[in-house]
Amino acid sequence: MSDNTIGSEGRVHNRLMVLEQREGVLKGASVDLWHRMQMECGGSELRAVLLGPVDGENPLGQLLGSGVIHHAGDERLREYDPRLYGAVIRSLFEGEGCSELLFADTALSRDLAPALSVRLGASLLSGCSALPRDRSCSRRLYSGAAEGNFVAASSRAIFTISPSSIPLELATGTVPEVLPLAIPALRGDDLPSIVRQVVMQVGMVDVAEAAVVVAGGRGMGGAEGFTLLEELAFLLGGTVGASRTAVDEGWRPHGEQIGQTGKLIAPRLYIACGISGAVQHLAGISGAGTVVAINSDPHAPIFEATDFGLVGNVGEVLPDFIAAIRDFLKMQ
Amino acid sequence: MIQIAVCVCLVPDTASVFGFSGGALDRSRVTEVINPYDEYALEEALQLKERLGSGEVTVFSLAPRSGSKALQKTLAMGADRVVLVEGEGSDPWRTASILSRALTSWYSDSLPGIVLCGRQSTDFGSAEVPGMLAELLGLPSVCGVGLLEGGQDGVFRLEREIEGGREVLEVSVPVVISAEKGLNVPRKTSMRGVMEGRKKPIEIVDGPTLEEARVGLAGLRPVSNKKNCRIASDAGELAGMLHERGLLQ
């Protein structure tokens, strides 16, 4: 197996990425990261570890490009267990002599990566805005007012990568080799398991993973106002998000909050309705492709961070906007 | 009686003006406050103490000596004491290592039943310290907790949000938990609380300087979110712009 060659000066790092499944379905964020790494590594072999069984016929068929996937398909890994997950990753990482471990930035990696970094004696760089280059990456700081460039100082490093709206060019023709992987024998100093149960809300796409996000803020006037946004999101195959105000007012659940204290999103299309655009909110949408804003205040700061804008009361203009979009969609 | 430790850091008030000079934040124009996420952690600790009818809430903070003024607020809210570990925060690994040593030396033979932290700070926001601290202490941890119940029998029932759903967990003490926004509504400080807080101790201990940072900050620059906005005259034109860009699929 060849090492992965990354970096402009021909530096060789041995990278391992973690593929995540939940409820037997590959997680979009980690599939996306696999393909981003494929684009960057230009033909050299990727190495990934997939934790837990994946259901369906040819379940790994969506993973394109060359490389090796070590699949630990043990049923005990179906649900996230930090003890088992940590042990599998650690044993493979050390056994293969890897120096870099990459995760998509998700609830799971946020939970697992800090503990793993202590066990592996690795530098940890979370929430990287892009794939690391020369062991460094960038991230927004101070409520989004600044960007910091961080460098791993240890010989081993773990990176968690934020979603990106940069379009993927999928490699076709090659598929990775899948090798089965067993759970290693657990050491006595491993922590006890925590009883877990996962309650999924069916049909809900997470804002951090959606290709289209339609979000509302104070200008929606109340929880009822979001019915229009749900309609628009459905039409565009997207999901609904909310500003901090809308969440603090109790109009939307916290999981939909976009911004520095909520989720960082990277849809190809983001539509902000009745959101003024506080700097913390703008930090959360800096990864978005095209930004559209509808707001009654022409001086709202959101317009400065917007590609296409419309000045108007959302309650009045949204029905027309939805109707116009429906017409365009019918034409196609 | 359960010992409850709360880890608190100080951050620039988000209402401050963020100016940058020479690749660093201009601190002359910011006020330092308790990290908002850590207020959720402290509030949960106080509610837990009230629910159990007993307990001792100790706040640990890695901060310069001058930070004790801002930390007074934790005493006014109801914490029993503050242990200020003197030093500057740097990378999460060093911060977690220093806090871990401070906790083990303060509690000597037995760890606290629960260590509560905020999920992340609002300045650097790496959200790494709680998980690292737990691993260093040899304790299980759960990050981003939005609901915490029980505790009477040494078992907590927790919920945390994950993409597209939530996880329900049961953990036994001792445990490290990081608080997500929405876990509770932190109490306001009353005049009486402020007066009583002044009588409570702020212990200052030396922070060990053994660990090397594992992550370096190579550069910091202010960012602009500016884009050139095309303003549509009506909703139909706006939809047309999206259509032209190929965004309606």
Short mmCIF file of N, CA and C in Angstrom, two decimals, chain A residues 105 110 206-208 242-244 247-248 253-265 280-281 283-285, chain B residues 37 119-120 122 125 127 161 180-181:
data_model
loop_
_atom_site.label_atom_id
_atom_site.label_comp_id
_atom_site.label_asym_id
_atom_site.label_seq_id
_atom_site.Cartn_x
_atom_site.Cartn_y
_atom_site.Cartn_z
N ASP A 105 -16.61 17.54 10.30
CA ASP A 105 -16.99 18.19 11.55
C ASP A 105 -18.46 17.88 11.84
N ARG A 110 -17.00 15.92 17.09
CA ARG A 110 -16.81 16.90 18.17
C ARG A 110 -16.70 16.20 19.53
N ASP A 206 -30.49 18.04 8.23
CA ASP A 206 -29.79 18.98 9.08
C ASP A 206 -29.32 20.19 8.27
N VAL A 207 -29.41 21.38 8.87
CA VAL A 207 -28.99 22.59 8.15
C VAL A 207 -27.53 22.52 7.72
N ALA A 208 -26.70 21.84 8.53
CA ALA A 208 -25.27 21.79 8.22
C ALA A 208 -24.99 20.91 7.02
N ALA A 242 -32.67 29.04 11.10
CA ALA A 242 -33.18 30.17 11.87
C ALA A 242 -32.03 31.01 12.40
N SER A 243 -32.32 32.29 12.64
CA SER A 243 -31.33 33.17 13.26
C SER A 243 -31.40 32.97 14.76
N ARG A 244 -30.43 33.52 15.45
CA ARG A 244 -30.41 33.41 16.90
C ARG A 244 -31.68 33.99 17.52
N VAL A 247 -34.60 31.67 17.33
CA VAL A 247 -34.47 30.57 18.28
C VAL A 247 -34.71 31.06 19.71
N ASP A 248 -34.11 32.20 20.05
CA ASP A 248 -34.28 32.74 21.40
C ASP A 248 -35.75 33.07 21.69
N PRO A 253 -36.54 25.40 16.83
CA PRO A 253 -35.67 24.65 17.75
C PRO A 253 -34.21 25.08 17.60
N HIS A 254 -33.43 24.86 18.67
CA HIS A 254 -32.04 25.28 18.67
C HIS A 254 -31.21 24.63 17.58
N GLY A 255 -31.58 23.40 17.21
CA GLY A 255 -30.83 22.67 16.19
C GLY A 255 -30.81 23.36 14.83
N GLU A 256 -31.73 24.30 14.63
CA GLU A 256 -31.79 24.99 13.33
C GLU A 256 -30.99 26.29 13.33
N GLN A 257 -30.43 26.64 14.48
CA GLN A 257 -29.77 27.94 14.56
C GLN A 257 -28.47 27.98 13.75
N ILE A 258 -28.38 29.03 12.94
CA ILE A 258 -27.19 29.22 12.10
C ILE A 258 -26.37 30.36 12.69
N GLY A 259 -25.06 30.17 12.78
CA GLY A 259 -24.21 31.25 13.25
C GLY A 259 -23.15 30.75 14.19
N GLN A 260 -22.45 31.68 14.78
CA GLN A 260 -21.32 31.34 15.62
C GLN A 260 -21.71 30.45 16.79
N THR A 261 -22.89 30.69 17.38
CA THR A 261 -23.31 29.85 18.49
C THR A 261 -24.27 28.75 18.03
N GLY A 262 -24.45 28.64 16.73
CA GLY A 262 -25.28 27.57 16.20
C GLY A 262 -24.45 26.73 15.26
N LYS A 263 -24.97 26.51 14.07
CA LYS A 263 -24.24 25.67 13.11
C LYS A 263 -23.56 26.52 12.04
N LEU A 264 -22.43 26.02 11.56
CA LEU A 264 -21.78 26.62 10.41
C LEU A 264 -22.30 25.86 9.20
N ILE A 265 -22.83 26.59 8.22
CA ILE A 265 -23.44 25.89 7.08
C ILE A 265 -22.70 26.21 5.79
N GLN A 280 -22.14 37.54 13.98
CA GLN A 280 -22.15 36.13 14.39
C GLN A 280 -22.91 35.27 13.39
N HIS A 281 -23.97 35.84 12.81
CA HIS A 281 -24.74 35.09 11.81
C HIS A 281 -23.91 34.95 10.54
N ALA A 283 -20.81 34.83 10.22
CA ALA A 283 -19.74 33.85 10.41
C ALA A 283 -20.25 32.45 10.09
N GLY A 284 -21.53 32.21 10.38
CA GLY A 284 -22.10 30.89 10.17
C GLY A 284 -22.38 30.58 8.71
N ILE A 285 -22.46 31.64 7.87
CA ILE A 285 -22.81 31.41 6.46
C ILE A 285 -21.63 31.70 5.53
N TYR B 37 -21.36 30.24 27.41
CA TYR B 37 -21.63 28.80 27.54
C TYR B 37 -21.30 28.29 28.95
N ARG B 119 -19.89 24.31 26.36
CA ARG B 119 -19.54 23.53 25.17
C ARG B 119 -18.33 24.11 24.45
N GLN B 120 -18.25 25.43 24.40
CA GLN B 120 -17.15 26.09 23.70
C GLN B 120 -17.02 27.50 24.24
N THR B 122 -16.61 31.65 23.32
CA THR B 122 -17.09 32.45 22.20
C THR B 122 -15.95 33.22 21.53
N GLY B 125 -13.45 29.29 20.39
CA GLY B 125 -14.51 28.35 20.06
C GLY B 125 -14.09 27.01 19.52
N ALA B 127 -14.10 24.20 21.17
CA ALA B 127 -14.96 23.16 21.78
C ALA B 127 -14.19 21.89 22.09
N GLU B 161 -28.19 17.01 21.16
CA GLU B 161 -28.66 17.08 19.79
C GLU B 161 -27.59 16.56 18.84
N GLU B 180 -24.64 22.81 26.33
CA GLU B 180 -25.06 23.47 25.10
C GLU B 180 -25.98 24.63 25.47
N LYS B 181 -26.03 25.61 24.61
CA LYS B 181 -26.99 26.69 24.78
C LYS B 181 -28.39 26.07 24.86
#
